[in-house]
Every structure is written in structure tokens, then in C-alpha cells.
PDB file of C-alpha atoms in Angstrom:
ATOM      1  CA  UNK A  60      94.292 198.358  45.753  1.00  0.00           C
ATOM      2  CA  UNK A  61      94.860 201.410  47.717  1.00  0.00           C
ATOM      3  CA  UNK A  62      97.013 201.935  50.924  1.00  0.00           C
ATOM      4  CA  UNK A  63      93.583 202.158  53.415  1.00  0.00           C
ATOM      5  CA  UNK A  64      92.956 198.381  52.077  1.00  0.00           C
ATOM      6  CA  UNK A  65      96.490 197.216  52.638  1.00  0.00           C
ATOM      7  CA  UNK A  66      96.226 199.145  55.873  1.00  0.00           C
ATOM      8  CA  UNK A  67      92.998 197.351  56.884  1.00  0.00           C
ATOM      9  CA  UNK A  68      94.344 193.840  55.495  1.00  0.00           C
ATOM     10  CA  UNK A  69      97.410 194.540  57.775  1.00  0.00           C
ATOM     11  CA  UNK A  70      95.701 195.278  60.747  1.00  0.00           C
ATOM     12  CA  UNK A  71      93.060 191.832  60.391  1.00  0.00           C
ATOM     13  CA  UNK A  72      96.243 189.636  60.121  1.00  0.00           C
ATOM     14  CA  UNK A  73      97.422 191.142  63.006  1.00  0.00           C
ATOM     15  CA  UNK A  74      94.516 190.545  65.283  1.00  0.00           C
ATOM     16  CA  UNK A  75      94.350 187.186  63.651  1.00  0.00           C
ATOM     17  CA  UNK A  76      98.171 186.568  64.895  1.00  0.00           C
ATOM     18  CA  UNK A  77      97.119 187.151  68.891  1.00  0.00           C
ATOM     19  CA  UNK A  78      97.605 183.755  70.175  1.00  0.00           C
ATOM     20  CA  UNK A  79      95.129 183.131  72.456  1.00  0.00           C
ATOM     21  CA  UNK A  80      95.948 180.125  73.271  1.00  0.00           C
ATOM     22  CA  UNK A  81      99.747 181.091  74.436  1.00  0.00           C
ATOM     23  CA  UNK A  82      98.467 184.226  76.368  1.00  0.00           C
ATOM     24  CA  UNK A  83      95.800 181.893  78.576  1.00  0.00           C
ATOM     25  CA  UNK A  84      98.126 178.832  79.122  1.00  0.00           C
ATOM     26  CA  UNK A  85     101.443 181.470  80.101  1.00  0.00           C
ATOM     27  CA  UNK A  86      99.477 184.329  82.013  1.00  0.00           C
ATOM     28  CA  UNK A  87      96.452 182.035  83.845  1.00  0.00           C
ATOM     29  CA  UNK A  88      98.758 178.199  83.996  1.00  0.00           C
ATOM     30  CA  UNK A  89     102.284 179.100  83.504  1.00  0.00           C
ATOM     31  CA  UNK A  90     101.887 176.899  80.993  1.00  0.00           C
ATOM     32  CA  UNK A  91     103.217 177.099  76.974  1.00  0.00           C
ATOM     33  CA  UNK A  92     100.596 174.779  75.343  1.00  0.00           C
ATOM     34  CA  UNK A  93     102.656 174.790  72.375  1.00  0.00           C
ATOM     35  CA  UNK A  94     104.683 172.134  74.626  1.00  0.00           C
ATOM     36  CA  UNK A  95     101.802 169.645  75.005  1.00  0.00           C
ATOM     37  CA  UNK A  96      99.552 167.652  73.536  1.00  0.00           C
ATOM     38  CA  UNK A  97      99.200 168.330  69.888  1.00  0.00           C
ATOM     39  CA  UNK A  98     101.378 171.313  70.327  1.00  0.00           C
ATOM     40  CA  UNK A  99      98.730 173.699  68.364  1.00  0.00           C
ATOM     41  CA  UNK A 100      97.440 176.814  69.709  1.00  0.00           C
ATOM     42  CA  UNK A 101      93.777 176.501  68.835  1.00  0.00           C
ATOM     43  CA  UNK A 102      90.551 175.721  71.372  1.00  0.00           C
ATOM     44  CA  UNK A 103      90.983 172.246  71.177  1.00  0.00           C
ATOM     45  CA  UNK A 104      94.679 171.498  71.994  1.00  0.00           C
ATOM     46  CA  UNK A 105      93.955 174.467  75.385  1.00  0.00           C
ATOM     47  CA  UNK A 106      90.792 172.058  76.271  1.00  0.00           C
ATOM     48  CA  UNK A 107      92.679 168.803  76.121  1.00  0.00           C
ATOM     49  CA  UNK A 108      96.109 170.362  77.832  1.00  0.00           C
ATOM     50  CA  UNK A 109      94.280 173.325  80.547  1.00  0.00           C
ATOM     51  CA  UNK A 110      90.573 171.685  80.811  1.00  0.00           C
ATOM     52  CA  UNK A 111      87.254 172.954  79.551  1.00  0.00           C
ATOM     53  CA  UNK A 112      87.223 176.801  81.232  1.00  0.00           C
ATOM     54  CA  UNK A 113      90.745 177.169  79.505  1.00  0.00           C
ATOM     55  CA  UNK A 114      89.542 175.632  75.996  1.00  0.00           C
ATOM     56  CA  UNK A 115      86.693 177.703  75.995  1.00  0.00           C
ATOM     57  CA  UNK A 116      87.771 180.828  76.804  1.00  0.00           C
ATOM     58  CA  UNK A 117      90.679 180.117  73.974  1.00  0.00           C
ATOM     59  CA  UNK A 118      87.597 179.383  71.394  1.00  0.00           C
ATOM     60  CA  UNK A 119      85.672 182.472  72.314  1.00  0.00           C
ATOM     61  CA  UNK A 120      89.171 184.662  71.730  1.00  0.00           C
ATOM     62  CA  UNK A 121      89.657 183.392  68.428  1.00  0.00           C
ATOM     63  CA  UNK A 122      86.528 183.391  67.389  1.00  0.00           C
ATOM     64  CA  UNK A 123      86.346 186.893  68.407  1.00  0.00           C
ATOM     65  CA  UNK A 124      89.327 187.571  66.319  1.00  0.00           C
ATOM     66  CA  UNK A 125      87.354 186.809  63.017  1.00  0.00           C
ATOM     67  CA  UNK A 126      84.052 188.862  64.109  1.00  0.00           C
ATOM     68  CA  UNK A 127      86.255 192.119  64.922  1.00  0.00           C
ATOM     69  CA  UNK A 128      88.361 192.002  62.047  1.00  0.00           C
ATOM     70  CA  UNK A 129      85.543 191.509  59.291  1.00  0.00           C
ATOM     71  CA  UNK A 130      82.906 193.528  61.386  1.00  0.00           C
ATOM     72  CA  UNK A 131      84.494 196.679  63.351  1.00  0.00           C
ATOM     73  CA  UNK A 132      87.311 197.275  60.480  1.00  0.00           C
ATOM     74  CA  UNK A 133      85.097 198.142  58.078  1.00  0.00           C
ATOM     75  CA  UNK A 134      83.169 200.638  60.370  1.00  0.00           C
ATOM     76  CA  UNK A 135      86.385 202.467  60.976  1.00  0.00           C
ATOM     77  CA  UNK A 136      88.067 202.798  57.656  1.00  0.00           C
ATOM     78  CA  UNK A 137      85.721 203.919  54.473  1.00  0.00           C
ATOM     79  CA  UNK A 138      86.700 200.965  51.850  1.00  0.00           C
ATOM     80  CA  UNK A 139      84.553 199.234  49.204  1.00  0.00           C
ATOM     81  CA  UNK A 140      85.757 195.876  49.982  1.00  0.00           C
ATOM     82  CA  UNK A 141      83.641 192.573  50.871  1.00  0.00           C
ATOM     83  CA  UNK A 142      83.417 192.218  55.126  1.00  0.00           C
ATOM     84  CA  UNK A 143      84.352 188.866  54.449  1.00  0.00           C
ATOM     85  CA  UNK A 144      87.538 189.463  52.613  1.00  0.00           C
ATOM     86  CA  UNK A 145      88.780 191.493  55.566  1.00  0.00           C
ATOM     87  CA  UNK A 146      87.667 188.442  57.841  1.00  0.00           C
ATOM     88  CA  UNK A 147      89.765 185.817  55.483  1.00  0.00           C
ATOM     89  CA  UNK A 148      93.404 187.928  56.769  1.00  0.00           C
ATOM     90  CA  UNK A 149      92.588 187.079  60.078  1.00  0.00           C
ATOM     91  CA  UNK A 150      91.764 183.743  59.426  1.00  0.00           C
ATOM     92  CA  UNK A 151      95.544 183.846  57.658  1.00  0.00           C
ATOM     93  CA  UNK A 152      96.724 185.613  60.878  1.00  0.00           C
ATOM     94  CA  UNK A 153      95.321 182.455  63.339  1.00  0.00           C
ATOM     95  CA  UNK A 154      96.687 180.150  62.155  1.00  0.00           C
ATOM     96  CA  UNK A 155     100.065 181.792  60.822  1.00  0.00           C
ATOM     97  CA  UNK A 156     100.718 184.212  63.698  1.00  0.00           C
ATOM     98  CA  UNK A 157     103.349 186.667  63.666  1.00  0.00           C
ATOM     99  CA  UNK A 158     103.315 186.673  67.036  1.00  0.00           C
ATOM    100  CA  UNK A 159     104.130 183.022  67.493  1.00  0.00           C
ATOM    101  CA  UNK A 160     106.703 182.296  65.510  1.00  0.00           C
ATOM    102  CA  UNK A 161     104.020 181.705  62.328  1.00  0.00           C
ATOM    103  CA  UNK A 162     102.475 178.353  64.080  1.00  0.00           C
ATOM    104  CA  UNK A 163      99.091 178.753  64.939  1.00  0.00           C
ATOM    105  CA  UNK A 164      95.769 177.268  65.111  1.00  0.00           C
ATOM    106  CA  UNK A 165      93.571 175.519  62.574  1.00  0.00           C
ATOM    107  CA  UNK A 166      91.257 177.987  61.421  1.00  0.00           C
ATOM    108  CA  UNK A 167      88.007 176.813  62.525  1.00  0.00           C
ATOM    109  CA  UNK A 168      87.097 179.306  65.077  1.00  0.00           C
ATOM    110  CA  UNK A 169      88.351 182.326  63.394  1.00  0.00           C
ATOM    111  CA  UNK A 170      86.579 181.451  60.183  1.00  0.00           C
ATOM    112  CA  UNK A 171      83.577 180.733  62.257  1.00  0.00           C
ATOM    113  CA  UNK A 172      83.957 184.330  63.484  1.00  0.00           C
ATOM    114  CA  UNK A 173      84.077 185.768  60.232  1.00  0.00           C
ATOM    115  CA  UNK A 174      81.008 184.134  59.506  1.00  0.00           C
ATOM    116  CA  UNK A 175      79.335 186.291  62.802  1.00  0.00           C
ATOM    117  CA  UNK A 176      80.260 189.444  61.736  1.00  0.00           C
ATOM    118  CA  UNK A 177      78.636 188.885  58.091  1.00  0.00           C
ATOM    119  CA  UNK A 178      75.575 186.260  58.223  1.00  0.00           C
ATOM    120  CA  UNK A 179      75.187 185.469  62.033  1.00  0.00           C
ATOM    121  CA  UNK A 180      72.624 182.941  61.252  1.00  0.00           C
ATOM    122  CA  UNK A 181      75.117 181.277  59.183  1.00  0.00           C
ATOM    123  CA  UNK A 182      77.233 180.607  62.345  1.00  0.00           C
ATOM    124  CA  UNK A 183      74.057 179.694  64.107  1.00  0.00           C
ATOM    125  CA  UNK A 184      73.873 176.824  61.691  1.00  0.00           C
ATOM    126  CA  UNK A 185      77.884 175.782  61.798  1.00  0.00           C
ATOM    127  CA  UNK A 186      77.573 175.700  65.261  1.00  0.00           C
ATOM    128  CA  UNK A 187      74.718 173.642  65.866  1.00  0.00           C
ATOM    129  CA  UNK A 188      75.986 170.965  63.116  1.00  0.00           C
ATOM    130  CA  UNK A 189      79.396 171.018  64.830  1.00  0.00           C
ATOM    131  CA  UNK A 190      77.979 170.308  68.297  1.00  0.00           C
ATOM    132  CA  UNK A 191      75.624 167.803  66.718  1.00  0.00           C
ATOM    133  CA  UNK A 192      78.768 165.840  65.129  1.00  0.00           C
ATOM    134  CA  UNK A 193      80.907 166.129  68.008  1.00  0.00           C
ATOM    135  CA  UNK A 194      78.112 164.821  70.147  1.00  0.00           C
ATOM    136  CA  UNK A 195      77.566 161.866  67.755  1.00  0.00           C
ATOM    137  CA  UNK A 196      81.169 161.423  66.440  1.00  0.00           C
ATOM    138  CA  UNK A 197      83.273 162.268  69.408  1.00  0.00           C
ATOM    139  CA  UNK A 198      86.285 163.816  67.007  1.00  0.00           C
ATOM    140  CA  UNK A 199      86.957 167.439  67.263  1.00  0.00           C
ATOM    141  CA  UNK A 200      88.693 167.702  64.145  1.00  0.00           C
ATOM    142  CA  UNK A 201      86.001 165.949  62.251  1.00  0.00           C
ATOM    143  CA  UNK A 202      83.056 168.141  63.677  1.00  0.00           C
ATOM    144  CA  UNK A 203      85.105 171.112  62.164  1.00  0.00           C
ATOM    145  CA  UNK A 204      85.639 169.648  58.985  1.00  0.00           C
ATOM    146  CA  UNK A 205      82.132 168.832  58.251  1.00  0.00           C
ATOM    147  CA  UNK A 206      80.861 172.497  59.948  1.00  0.00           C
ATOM    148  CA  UNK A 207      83.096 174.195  57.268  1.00  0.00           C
ATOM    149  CA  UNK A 208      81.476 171.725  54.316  1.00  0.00           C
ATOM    150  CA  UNK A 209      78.116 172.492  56.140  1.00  0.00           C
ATOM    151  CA  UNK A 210      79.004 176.518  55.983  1.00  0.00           C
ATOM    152  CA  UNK A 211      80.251 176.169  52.031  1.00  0.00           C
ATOM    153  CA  UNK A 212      76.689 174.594  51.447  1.00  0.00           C
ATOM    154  CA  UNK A 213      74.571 177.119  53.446  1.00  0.00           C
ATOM    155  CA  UNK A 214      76.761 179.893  51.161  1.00  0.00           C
ATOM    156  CA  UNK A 215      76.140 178.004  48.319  1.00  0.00           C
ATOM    157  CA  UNK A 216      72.139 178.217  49.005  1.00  0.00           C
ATOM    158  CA  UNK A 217      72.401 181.732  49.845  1.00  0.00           C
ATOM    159  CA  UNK A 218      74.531 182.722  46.274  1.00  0.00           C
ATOM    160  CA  UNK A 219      76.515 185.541  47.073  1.00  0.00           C
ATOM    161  CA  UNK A 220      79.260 184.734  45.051  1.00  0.00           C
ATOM    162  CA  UNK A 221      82.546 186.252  47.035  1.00  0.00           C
ATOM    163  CA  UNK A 222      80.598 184.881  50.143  1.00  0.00           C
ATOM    164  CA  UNK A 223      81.198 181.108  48.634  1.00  0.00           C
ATOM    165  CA  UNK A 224      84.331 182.294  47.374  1.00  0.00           C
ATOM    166  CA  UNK A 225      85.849 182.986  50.904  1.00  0.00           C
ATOM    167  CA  UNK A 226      83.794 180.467  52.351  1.00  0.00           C
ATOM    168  CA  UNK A 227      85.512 177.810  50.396  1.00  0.00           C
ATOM    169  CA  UNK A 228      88.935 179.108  50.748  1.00  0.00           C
ATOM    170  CA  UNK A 229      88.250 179.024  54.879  1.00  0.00           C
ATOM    171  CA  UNK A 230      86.787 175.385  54.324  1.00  0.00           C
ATOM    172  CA  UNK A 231      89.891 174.423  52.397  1.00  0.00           C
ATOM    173  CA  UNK A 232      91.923 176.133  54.851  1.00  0.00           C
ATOM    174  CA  UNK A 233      90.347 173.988  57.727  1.00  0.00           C
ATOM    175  CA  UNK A 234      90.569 170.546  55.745  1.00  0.00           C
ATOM    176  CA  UNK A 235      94.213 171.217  55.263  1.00  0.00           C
ATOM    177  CA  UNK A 236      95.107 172.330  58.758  1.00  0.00           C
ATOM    178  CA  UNK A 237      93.774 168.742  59.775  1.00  0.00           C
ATOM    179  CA  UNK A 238      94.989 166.130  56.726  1.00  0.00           C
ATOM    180  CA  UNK A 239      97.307 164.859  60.226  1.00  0.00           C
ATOM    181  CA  UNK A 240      93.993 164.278  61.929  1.00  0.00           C
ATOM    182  CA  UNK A 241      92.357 162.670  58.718  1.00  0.00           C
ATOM    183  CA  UNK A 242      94.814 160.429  58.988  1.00  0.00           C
ATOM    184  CA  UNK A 243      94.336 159.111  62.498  1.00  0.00           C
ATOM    185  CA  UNK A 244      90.964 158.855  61.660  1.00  0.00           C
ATOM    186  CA  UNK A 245      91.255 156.305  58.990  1.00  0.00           C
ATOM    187  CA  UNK A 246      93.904 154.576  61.468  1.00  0.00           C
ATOM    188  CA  UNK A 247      91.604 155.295  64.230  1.00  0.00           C
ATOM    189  CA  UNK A 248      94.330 156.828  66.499  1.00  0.00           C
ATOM    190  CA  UNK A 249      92.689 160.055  66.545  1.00  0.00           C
ATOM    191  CA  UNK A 250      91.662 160.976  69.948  1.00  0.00           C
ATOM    192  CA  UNK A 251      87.991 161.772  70.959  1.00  0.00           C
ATOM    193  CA  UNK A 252      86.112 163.563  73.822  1.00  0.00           C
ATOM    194  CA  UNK A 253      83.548 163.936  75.771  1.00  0.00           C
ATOM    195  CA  UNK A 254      81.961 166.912  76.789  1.00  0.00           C
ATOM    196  CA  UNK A 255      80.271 166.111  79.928  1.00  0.00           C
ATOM    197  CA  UNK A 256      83.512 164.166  81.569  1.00  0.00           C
ATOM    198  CA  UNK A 257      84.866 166.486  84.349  1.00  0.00           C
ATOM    199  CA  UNK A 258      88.691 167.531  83.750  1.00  0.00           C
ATOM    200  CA  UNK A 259      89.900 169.926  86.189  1.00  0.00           C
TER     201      UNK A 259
END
């Protein structure tokens, strides 16, 4: 492994570690999310604690953090190295962020951002299963599992082998995040929502 690569590894984790979440709640609510709710810096803890403009804007960061890291790096520094194994350090940096005190987010949009820089009609496909689940289902963190599972499949039909590789780490990375919310499922505590209910 030569110094660029470290270099370039260094520098996904680190866009990966901007916690979007903290930025939007302090700067725009004077709000530390981190203090609320689920206490988690990801999309989903900003839509339940600062409403849907907040929670969006949060999931378009991060999953801007995964399509920047595995798709501009690589234009900048001349490596040999898989787009998507670039992408998996800031996947690493989300949801361990050095900038937050190493407690960060759950992975899903970052990983789904990796997925735009390399096969956008992968994400496409995520997407429109995890809308279709969350519409049906009503859980968040079940939508996200099953997107991931639906993303290891489509790279499984598509047989690039590091592609599955990486894919399946992220999907691991995204069941594991949530094995709290797996939990509540089965006990049915878990909360759910709706996205056409007004909140703020």
C-alpha cells in the first residue's frame, strides 16, 4: 500500500466524520441532536428531533459524503484502487466520526452514496425499495435494512466481485448499527412514521 492510498483512505474517513447532523441542529436550531431522541446523528434521528426540511437536508449531506469520497478522490489522486473501497472509509468515518467524539450515524446514507458515485442505477434501485418499505412498513430502520440486502443482491446479479465484497461489508455494517432497532421490532416498541404528517 503506498502513502497516496493511505493519504486518500485518510482523507474519505475524514469527510465521512463531518457530522451533518450536529452542524444543522447547532448552526440552523441551536440544537445538539445528539441530546434527543435516539441520540444518533444520522437523517432519521434530525427528522424525528428538527422535522422533515432538517432530516432531509441531514440525508442529502451524508449521502453526499459517500459520493465525494468514492467519486472525486479518485479523480484527484492517480491510484489503482477500487472507487468503492475509497467509498467504504467514509462509510467508517459516518458513523465513527472523529469529529464527534467517534458516535455517529448508521451507515445507510453514506453507503447509499458510495453506491452513486460507482453504479448510480444501483442507488436508483435502493432507493426506490427503501421508499417502497417505508411506505408499506412504516419503520425507518427496517426500510434500510432490507435496501442494503436489496443492494447486496443487485451486486450479486451484477458479479463484480470487490463490488459484493464492499457491498456486503456496508450491508453488515447497517444491520449492526440497528440490532437496538431489531429489537424493538420484535417487541414492537420501535417507532414508525409517516411521511405525509406535517411536523414543523
Amino acid at each position: 500500500m503506498t502513502f497516496e492510498v493511505i493519504i486518500v483512505f485518510l482523507i474519505a474517513y475524514l469527510i465521512g466524520s463531518i457530522p451533518s447532523g450536529l452542524i444543522i441542529g447547532k448552526v440552523f436550531y441551536g440544537i445538539d441532536i445528539r441530546e434527543h431522541g435516539s441520540g444518533n446523528l444520522g437523517g432519521t434521528n434530525t427528522f424525528r428531533t428538527l422535522g422533515k426540511k432538517a432530516g432531509f437536508t441531514v440525508t442529502l449531506a451524508d449521502i453526499l459524503k459517500g459520493t465525494i469520497a468514492a467519486g472525486l478522490l479518485p479523480i484527484f489522486f492517480d491510484i489503482d484502487i477500487h472507487t468503492v473501497i475509497i467509498g467504504i472509509f467514509a462509510v467508517i468515518g459516518h458513523m465513527y466520526p472523529i469529529f464527534a467524539g467517534f458516535k455517529g450515524g448508521k451507515a445507510v446514507a453514506t453507503s447509499a452514496g458510495v453506491v452513486l458515485a460507482f453504479v448510480p442505477v444501483m442507488f436508483v434501485v435502493i432507493l426506490a425499495v427503501f421508499f417502497i418499505s417505508l411506505l408499506t412498513s412504516k419503520y425507518v430502520s427496517l426500510s434500510s435494512m432490507i435496501a442494503g440486502i436489496a443492494g447486496l443482491i443487485y451486486s450479486l446479479i451484477l458479479g463484480d466481485p470487490i463490488l459484493i465484497i464492499v457491498i456486503a461489508l456496508m450491508t453488515l455494517f447497517i444491520i449492526y448499527r440497528h440490532r437496538t432497532n431489531i429489537k424493538r421490532i420484535i417487541n414492537k416498541t420501535e417507532p414508525k412514521v409517516n411521511l405525509f404528517k406535517k411536523k414543523r
